[in-house]
Coordinates of C-alpha atoms and ligand atoms in Angstrom, one line a residue:
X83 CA -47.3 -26.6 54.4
X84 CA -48.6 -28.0 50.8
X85 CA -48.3 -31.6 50.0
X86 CA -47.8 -32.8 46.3
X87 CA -49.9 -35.7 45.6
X88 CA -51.5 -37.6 42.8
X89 CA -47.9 -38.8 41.2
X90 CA -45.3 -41.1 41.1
X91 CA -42.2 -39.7 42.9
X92 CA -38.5 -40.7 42.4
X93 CA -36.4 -39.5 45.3
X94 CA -33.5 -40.6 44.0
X95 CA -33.2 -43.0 46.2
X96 CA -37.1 -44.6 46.5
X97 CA -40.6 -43.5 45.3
X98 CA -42.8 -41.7 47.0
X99 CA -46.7 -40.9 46.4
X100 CA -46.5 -37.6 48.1
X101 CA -44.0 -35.3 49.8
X102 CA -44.8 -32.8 52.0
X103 CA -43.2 -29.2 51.9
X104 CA -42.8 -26.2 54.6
X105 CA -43.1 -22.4 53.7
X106 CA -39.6 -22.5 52.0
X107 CA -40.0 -25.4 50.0
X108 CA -38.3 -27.8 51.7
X109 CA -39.5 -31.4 51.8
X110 CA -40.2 -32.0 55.4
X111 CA -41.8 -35.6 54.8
X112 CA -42.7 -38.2 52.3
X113 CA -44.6 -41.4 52.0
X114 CA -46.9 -43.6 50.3
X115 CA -50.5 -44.2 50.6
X116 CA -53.1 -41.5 51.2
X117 CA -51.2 -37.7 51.6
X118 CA -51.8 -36.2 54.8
X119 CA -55.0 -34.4 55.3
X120 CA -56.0 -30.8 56.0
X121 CA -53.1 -29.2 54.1
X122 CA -52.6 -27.4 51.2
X123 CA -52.3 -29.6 47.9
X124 CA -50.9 -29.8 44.9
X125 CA -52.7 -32.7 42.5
X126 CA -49.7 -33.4 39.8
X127 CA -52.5 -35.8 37.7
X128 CA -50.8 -38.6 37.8
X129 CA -47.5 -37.4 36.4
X130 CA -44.0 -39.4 36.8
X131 CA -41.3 -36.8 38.7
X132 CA -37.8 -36.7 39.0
X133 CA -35.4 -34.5 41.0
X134 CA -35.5 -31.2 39.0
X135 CA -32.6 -31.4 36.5
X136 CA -29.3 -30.0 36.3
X137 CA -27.0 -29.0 33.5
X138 CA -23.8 -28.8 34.8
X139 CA -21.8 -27.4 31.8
X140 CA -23.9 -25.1 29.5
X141 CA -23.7 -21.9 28.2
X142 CA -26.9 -20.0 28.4
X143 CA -25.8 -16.3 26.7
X144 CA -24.8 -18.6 23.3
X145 CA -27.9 -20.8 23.5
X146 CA -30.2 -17.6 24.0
X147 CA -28.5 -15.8 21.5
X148 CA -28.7 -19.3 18.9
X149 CA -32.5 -17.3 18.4
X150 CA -31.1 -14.4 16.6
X151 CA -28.5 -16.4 14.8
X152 CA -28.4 -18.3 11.9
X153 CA -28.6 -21.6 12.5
X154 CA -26.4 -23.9 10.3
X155 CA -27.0 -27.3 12.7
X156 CA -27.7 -30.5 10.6
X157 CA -26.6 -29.1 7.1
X158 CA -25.4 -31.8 4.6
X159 CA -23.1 -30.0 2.2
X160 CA -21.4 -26.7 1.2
X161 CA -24.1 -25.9 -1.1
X162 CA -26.6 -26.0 1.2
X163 CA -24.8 -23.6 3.2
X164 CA -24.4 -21.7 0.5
X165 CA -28.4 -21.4 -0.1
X166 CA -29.1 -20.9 3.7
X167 CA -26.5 -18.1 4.0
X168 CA -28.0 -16.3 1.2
X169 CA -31.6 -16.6 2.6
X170 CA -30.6 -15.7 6.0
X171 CA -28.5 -12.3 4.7
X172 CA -32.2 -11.2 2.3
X173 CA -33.8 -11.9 5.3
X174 CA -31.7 -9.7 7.4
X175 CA -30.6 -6.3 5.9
X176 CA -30.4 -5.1 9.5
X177 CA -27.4 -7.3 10.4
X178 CA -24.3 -5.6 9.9
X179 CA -22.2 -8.5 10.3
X180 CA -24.0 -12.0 9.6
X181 CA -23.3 -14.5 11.9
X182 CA -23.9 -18.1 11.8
X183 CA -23.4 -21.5 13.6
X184 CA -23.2 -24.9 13.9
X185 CA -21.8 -26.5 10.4
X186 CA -19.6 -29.6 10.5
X187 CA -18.2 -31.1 7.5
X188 CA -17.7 -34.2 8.6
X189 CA -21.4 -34.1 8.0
X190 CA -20.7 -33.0 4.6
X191 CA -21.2 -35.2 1.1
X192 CA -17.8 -33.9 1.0
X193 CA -16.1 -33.2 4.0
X194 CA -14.1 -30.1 3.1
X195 CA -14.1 -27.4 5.3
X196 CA -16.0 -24.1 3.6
X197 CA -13.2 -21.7 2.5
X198 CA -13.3 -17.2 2.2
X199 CA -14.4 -17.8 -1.5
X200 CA -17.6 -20.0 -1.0
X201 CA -18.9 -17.3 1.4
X202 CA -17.7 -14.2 -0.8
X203 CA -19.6 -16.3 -3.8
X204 CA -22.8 -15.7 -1.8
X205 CA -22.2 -12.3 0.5
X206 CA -19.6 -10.3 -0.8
X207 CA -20.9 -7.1 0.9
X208 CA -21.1 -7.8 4.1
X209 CA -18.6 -9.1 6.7
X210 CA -19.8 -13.0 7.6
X211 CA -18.5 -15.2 10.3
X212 CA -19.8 -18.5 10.6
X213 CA -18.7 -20.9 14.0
X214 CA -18.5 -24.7 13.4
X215 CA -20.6 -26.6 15.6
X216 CA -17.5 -27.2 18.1
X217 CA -17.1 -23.3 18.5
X218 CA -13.6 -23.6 17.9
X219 CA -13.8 -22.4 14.7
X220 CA -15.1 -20.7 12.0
X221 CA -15.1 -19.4 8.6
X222 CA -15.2 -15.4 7.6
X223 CA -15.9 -14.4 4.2
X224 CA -13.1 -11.5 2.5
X225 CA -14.9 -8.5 4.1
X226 CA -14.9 -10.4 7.5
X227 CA -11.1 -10.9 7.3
X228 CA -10.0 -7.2 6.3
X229 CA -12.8 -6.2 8.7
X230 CA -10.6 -7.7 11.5
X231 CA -7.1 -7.1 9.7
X232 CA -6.3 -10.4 8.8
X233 CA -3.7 -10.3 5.8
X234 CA -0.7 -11.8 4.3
X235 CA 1.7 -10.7 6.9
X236 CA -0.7 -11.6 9.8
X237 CA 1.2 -13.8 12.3
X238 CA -0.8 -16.8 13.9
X239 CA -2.1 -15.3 17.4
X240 CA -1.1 -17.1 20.1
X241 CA -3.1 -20.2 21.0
X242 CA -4.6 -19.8 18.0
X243 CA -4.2 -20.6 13.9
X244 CA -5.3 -18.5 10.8
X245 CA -5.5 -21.3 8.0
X246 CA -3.0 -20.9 4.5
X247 CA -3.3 -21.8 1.3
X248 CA 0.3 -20.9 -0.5
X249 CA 0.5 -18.5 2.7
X250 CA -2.9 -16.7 1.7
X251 CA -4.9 -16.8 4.9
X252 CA -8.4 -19.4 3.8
X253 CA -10.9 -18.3 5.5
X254 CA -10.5 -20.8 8.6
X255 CA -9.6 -20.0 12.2
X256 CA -8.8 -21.6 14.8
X257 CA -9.3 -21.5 18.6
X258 CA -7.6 -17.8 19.9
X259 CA -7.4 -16.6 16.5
X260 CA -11.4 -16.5 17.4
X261 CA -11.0 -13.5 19.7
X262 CA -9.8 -11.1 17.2
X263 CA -13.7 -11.3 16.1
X264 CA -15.0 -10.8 19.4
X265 CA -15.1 -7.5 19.7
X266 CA -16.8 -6.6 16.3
X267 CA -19.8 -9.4 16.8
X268 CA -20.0 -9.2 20.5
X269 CA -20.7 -5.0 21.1
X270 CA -24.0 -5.4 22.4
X271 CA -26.2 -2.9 24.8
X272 CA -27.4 -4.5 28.1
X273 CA -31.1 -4.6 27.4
X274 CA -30.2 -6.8 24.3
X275 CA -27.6 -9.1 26.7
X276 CA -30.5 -9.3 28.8
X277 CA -33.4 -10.3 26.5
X278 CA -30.6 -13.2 25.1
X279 CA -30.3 -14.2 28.4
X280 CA -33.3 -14.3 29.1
X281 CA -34.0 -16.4 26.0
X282 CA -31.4 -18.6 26.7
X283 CA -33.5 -19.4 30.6
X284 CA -36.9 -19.6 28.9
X285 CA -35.3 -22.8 26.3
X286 CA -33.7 -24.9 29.9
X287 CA -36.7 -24.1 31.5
X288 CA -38.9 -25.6 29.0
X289 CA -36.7 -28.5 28.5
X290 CA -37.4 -29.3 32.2
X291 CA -33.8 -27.9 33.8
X292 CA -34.8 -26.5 36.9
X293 CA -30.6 -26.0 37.5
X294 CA -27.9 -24.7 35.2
X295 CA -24.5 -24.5 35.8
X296 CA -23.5 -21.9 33.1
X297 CA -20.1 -20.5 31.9
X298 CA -20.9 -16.8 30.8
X299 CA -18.6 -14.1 30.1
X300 CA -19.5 -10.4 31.8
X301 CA -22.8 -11.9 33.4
X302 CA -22.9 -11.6 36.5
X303 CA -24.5 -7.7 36.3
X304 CA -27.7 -8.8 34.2
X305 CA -28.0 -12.4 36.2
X306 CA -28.1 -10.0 39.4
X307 CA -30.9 -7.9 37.6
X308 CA -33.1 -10.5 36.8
X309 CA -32.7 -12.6 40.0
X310 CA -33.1 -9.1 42.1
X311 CA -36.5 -8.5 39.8
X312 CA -37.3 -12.6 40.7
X313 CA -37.7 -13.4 37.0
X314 CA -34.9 -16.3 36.9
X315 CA -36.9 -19.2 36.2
X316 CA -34.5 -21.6 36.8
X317 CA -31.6 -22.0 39.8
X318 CA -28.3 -19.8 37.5
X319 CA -24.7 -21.5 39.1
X320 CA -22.7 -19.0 37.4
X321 CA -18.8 -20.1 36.5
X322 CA -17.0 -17.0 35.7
X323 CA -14.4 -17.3 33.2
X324 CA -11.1 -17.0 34.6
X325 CA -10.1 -13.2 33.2
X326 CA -13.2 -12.2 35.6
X327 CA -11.9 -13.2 39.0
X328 CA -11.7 -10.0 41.5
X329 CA -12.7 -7.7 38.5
X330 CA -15.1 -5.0 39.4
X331 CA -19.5 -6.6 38.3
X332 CA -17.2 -9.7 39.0
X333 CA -19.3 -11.5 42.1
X334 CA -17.5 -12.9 45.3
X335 CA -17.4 -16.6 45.5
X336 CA -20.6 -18.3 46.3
X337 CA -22.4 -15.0 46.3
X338 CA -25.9 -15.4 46.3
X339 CA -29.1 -13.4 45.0
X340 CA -32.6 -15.2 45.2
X341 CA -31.9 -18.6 42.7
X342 CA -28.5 -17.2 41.2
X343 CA -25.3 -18.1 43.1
X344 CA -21.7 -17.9 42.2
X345 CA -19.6 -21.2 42.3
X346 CA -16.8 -21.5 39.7
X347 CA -14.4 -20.3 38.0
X348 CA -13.6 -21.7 34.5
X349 CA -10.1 -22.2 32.4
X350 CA -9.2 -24.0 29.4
X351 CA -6.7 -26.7 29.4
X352 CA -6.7 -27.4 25.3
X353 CA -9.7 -27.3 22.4
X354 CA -11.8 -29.6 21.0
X355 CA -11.7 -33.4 19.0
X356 CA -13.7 -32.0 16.4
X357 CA -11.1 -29.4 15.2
X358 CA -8.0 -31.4 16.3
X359 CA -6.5 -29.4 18.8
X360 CA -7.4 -30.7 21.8
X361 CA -3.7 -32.2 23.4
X362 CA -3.6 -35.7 23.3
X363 CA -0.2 -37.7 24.7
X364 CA 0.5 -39.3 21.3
X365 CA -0.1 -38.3 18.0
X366 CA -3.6 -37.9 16.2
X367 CA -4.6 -41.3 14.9
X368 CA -5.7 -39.7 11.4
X369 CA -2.9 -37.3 11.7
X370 CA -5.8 -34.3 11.9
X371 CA -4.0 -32.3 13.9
X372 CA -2.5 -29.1 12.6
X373 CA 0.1 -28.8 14.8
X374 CA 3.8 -29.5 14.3
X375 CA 3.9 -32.5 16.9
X376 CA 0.3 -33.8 15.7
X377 CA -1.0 -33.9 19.3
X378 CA -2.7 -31.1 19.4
X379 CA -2.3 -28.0 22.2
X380 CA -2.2 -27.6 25.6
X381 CA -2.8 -24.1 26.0
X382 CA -0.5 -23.3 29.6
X383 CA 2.5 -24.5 30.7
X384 CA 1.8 -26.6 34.0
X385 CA 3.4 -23.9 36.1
X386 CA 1.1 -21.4 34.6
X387 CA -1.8 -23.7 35.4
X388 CA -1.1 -24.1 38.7
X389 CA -1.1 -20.7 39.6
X390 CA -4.1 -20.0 38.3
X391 CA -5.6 -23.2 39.8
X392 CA -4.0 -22.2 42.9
X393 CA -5.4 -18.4 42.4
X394 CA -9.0 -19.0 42.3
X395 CA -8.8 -21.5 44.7
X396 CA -7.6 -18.4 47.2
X397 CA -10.3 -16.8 46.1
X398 CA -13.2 -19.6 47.3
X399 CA -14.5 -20.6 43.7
X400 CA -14.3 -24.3 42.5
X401 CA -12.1 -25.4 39.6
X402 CA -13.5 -25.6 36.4
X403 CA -11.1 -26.5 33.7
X404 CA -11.8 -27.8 30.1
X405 CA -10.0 -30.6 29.1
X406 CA -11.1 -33.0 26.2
X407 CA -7.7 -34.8 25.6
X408 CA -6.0 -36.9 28.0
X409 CA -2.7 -34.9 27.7
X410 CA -4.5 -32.2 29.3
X411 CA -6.4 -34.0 31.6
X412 CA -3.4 -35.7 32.9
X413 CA -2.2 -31.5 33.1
X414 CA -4.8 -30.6 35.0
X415 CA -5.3 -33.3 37.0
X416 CA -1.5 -33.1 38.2
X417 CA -1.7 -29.7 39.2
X418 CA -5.0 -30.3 41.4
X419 CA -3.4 -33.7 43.3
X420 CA -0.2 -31.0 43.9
X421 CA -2.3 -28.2 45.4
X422 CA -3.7 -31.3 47.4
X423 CA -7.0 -29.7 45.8
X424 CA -10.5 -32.0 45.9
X425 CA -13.7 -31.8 44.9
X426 CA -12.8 -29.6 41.6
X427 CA -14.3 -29.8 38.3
X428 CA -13.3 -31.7 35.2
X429 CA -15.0 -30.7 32.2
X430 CA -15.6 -32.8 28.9
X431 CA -12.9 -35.4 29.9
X432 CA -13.5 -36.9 26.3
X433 CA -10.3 -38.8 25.9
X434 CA -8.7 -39.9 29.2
X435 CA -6.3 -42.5 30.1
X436 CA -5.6 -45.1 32.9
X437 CA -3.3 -42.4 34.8
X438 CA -6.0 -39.8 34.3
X439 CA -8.6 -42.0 35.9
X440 CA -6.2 -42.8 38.9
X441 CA -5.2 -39.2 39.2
X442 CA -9.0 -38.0 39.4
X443 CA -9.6 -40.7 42.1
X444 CA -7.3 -39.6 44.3
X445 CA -8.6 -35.7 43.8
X446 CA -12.2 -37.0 44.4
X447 CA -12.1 -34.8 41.3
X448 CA -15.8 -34.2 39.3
X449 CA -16.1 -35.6 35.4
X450 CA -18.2 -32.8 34.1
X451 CA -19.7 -35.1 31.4
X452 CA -21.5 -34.3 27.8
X453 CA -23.1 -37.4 27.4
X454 CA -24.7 -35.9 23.4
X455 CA -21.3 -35.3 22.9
X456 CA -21.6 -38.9 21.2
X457 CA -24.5 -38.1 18.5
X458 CA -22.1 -35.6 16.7
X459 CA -18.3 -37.0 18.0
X460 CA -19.1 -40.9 16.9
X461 CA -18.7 -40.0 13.6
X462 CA -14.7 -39.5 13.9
X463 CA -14.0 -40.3 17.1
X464 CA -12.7 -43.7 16.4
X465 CA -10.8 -42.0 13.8
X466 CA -9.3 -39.7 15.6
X467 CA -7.8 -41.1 18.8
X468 CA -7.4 -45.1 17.5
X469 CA -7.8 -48.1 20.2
X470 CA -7.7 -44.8 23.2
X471 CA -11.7 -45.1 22.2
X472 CA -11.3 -47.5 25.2
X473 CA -10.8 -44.7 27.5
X474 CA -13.5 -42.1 25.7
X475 CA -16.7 -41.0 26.5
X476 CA -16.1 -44.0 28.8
X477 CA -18.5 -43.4 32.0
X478 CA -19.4 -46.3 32.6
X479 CA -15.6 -46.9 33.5
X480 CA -15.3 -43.7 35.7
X481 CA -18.9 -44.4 37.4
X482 CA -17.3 -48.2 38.2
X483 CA -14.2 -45.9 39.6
X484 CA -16.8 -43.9 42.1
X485 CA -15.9 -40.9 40.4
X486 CA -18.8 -38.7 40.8
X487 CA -19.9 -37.6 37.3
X488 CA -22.2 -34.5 36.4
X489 CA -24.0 -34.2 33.4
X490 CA -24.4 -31.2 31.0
X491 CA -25.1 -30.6 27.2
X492 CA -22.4 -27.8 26.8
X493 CA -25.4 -26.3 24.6
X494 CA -25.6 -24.6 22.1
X495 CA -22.7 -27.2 21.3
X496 CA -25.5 -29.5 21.6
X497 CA -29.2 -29.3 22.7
X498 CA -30.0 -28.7 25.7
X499 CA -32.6 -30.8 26.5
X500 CA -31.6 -33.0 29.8
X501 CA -33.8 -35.7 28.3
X502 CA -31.6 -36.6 25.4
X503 CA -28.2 -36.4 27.1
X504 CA -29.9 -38.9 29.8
X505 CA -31.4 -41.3 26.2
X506 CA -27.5 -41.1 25.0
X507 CA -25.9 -42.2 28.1
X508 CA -28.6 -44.8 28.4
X509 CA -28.6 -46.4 24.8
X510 CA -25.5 -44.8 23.3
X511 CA -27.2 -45.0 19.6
X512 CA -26.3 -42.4 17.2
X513 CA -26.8 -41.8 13.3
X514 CA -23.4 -43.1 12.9
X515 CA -24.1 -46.1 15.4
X516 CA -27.9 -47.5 15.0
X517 CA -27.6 -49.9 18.0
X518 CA -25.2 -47.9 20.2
X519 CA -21.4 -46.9 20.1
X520 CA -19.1 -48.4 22.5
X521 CA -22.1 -50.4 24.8
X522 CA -19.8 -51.5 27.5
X523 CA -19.8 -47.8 28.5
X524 CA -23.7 -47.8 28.8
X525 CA -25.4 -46.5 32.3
X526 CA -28.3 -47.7 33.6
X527 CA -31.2 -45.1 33.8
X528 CA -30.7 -44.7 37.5
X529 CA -27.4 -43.8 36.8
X530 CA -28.3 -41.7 33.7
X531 CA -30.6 -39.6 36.0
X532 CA -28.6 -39.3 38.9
X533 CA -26.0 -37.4 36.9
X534 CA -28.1 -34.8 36.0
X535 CA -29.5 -34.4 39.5
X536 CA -27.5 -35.4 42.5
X537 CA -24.0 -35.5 40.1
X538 CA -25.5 -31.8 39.2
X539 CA -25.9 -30.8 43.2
X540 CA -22.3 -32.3 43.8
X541 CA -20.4 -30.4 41.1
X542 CA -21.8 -26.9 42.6
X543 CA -21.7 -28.2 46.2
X544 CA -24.8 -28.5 47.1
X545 CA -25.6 -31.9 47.3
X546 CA -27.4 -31.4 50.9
X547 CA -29.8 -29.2 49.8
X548 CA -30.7 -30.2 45.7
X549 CA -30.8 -33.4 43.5
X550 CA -32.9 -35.5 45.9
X551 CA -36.4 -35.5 46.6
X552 CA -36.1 -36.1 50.3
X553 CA -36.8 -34.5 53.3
X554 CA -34.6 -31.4 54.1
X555 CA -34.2 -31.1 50.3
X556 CA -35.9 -28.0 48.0
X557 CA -38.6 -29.5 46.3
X558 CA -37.4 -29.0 42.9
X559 CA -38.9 -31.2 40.7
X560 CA -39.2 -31.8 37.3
X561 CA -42.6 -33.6 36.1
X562 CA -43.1 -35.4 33.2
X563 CA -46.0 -37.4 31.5
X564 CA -44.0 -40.6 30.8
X565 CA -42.5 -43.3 33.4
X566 CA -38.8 -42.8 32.3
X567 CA -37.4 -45.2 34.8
X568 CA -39.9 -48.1 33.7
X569 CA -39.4 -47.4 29.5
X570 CA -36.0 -45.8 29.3
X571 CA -36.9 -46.4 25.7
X572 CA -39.6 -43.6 25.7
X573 CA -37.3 -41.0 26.5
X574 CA -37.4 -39.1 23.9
X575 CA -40.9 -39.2 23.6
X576 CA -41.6 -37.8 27.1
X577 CA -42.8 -34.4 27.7
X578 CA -41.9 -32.4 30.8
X579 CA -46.0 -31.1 32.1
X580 CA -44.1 -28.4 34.4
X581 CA -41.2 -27.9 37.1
X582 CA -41.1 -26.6 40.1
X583 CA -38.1 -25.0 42.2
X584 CA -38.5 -24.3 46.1
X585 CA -42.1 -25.7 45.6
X586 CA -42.8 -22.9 43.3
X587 CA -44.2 -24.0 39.8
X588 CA -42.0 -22.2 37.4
X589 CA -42.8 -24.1 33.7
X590 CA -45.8 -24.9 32.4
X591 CA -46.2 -27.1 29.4
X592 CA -48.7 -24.8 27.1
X593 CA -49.1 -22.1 29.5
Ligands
LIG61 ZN1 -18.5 -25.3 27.0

């Protein structure tokens, strides 16, 4: 028995001054006033706790791998692309291929997107590929795109778009055309895999995540590893992506080793905002959209998606499905009212509509939310989908609906620190929007944290066992220095001192 004392204790439902654990780390009471005596104790000086954190849509492999990468986030114009590139490829004669990530020009002087010929201007030599900070596209220098076999005569892949100038391939491509890439940046040897994933753990655990629900490809052989060798230092929710189900390293659903377990299963409905493609009923409002109808693309027919919804519900995983526009949330959320399916997963759901809102309803159906999404998408949202701003990034609406939401960062799309998705959902201020974007949609900071914590435990099923802090719950905690609930407005300032999961301190701050 230990008992946690000395701190101010949200349950998520009340606070506590202490909570009492047994020798699994389950909270088997809690109160206020003086702890009980004679038991082991844990003084947390004073600090201010929450429920440990989820992230409910993150992708740890990128984010660990963001270390050995070069990092393009926050850039201002072509030419200062230009000069990083250059640095990065001195720096790194080891690199066969030079890989980048995270420009976006509409944060350009000049919001062009970088063509073949700006990169061949700096690295002829080597093959580069650099991913826009949506991940749905990207840039390759000459080499890059003979590397892969992109020429004049290449057809557009399916699902996918290879930009033209005067039918002379730019530079630019777009969502499947991706893959063709994969296999020449992505030939790794486990150990590496594992050190990136190990990375990726070490950034969420220090950011105060004590869960993360993360969409990995080939993963679940290294997870296994670490969690057999007890090094996760965080609870690992894996979602397999869909091309994984009953393959062999493939787990069973809700497989479990030490903190990792096995929940979802993950497919793609249509793309992004950012890059126009992801499939909105009606036409782009700034007629961004590349393809021939403007609306962008839904990737399956519905009958396809069905069956694939209906497969890996057969096989005992949750639903996971990206949809950002509300042409394919309305998809997806058709097929899972058909299959008579609840409880699945709903992730992004940046654009919906009033029939999309009604349709999750009746599936009890989970908004996976991104609630940073905002400090990068209110520059051209408002652009992009017109007066449907009413029903984006609007969760505030679906929390007034009782749709449960979950909050996740989607990182390395954007950072994966828990604190400032909660500040965004909170305040909604961005660059773009000083004194907040869209207020009506604000939550309240109970709300904020809930869906990081419980909203986290519901997406992944578990809401009887994590995302409070009361008894016959794990003591997972995350502690921090700063009130959060009283000042809201210190968010960002707040450091997380440590977490714990089971009762077992995993993080500490300067340790
Ligand atoms: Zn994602």
């Amino acid at each position: 028995m230990t008992v946690f004392h000395n701190a101010r204790i949200w349950s998520g439902k009340t606070f506590y001054d202490w909570l009492e654990t047994n020798e699994n780390g389950i909270i088997v009471n809690a109160g206020n006033g003086a702890p009980p005596e004679n038991k082991q104790k844990v003084d947390l000086k004073g600090a201010f706790v929450i429920p440990g954190l989820h992230d409910s849509h993150i992708h740890v492999y990128s984010l660990g791998r963001t270390a050995f990468r070069l990092n393009l986030q926050g850039i201002k114009s072509l030419d200062e692309l230009k000069v990083k590139l250059k640095q990065y490829a001195d720096a790194h004669p080891e690199h066969q291929w030079i890989v980048g990530f995270g420009w976006d020009q509409d944060q350009f002087d000049d919001p062009i997107y970088p063509s073949k010929h700006d990169l061949d201007s700096v690295v002829p030599d080597r093959p580069v590929v650099l991913f826009r900070a949506c991940h749905h596209i990207a840039v390759l220098n000459s080499l890059a795109l003979s590397t892969i076999g992109i020429d004049l005569d290449t057809p557009n892949p399916p699902g996918g778009l290879i930009d033209r100038q005067d039918g002379v391939p730019t530079g630019i491509l777009r969502e499947d055309a991706l893959r063709i890439i994969t296999p020449y940046i992505e030939k790794m040897p486990d150990d590496i895999r594992e050190l990136i994933f190990k990375k990726g753990l070490e950034i969420c655990s220090a950011f105060g995540l004590t869960s993360v629900h993360t969409n990995d490809p080939k993963a679940w052989k290294i997870y296994k590893k670490i969690a057999e060798n007890n090094d996760l230092p965080i609870r690992v929710f894996l979602t397999i992506p869909f091309r994984e189900l009953d393959q062999e390293d493939s787990p069973n659903a809700n497989e479990e080793i030490g903190l990792l377990k096995a929940k979802r299963v993950k497919l793609f409905a249509d793309g992004s905002l950012g890059a126009s493609t992801a499939a909105l009923n009606d036409p782009y409002s700034d007629r961004s959209a590349k393809d021939a109808e403007g609306k962008g693309i839904l990737i399956h027919s519905s009958e396809e998606l069905i069956e694939m919804v209906k497969k890996i519900h057969m096989s005992g995983f949750i639903v996971e499905t990206h949809a950002i526009g509300d042409r394919a949330a309305e998809q997806v959320l058709s097929a899972y009212n058909k299959l008579g399916l609840e409880r699945q997963v709903l992730t992004h759901c940046q654009v919906l509509s009033p029939k999309a809102i009604e349709l999750m309803k009746k599936s009890k159906t989970i908004a996976n939310i991104q609630p940073a999404f905002i400090l990068t998408d209110s520059y051209w949202a408002n652009a992009r989908v017109g007066d449907r701003i009413r029903w984006s990034y609007a969760w505030k609406t679906l929390l007034d609906q009782e749709i449960v939401c979950a909050g996740g960062s989607d990182s390395p799309i954007e950072t994966a620190n828990p604190l400032v998705g909660i500040h965004c959902a909170v305040f909604r201020k961005t660059n773009a929007f000083p004194n907040g974007w869209n207020n009506d949609e604000r939550l309240s900071i109970l709300e904020a944290i809930s869906i990081y914590t419980f909203g986290g435990a519901f997406a992944v099923g578990e809401e009887n066992k994590l995302g409070l802090l009361e008894p016959g719950y794990y003591a997972d905690l995350t502690v921090l220095d700063t009130d959060i609930i009283s000042n809201p407005d210190k968010l960002l300032n707040a450091n997380v001192i440590s977490t714990f999961i089971a009762g077992k301190e995993k993080y500490r701050l300067n340790s």
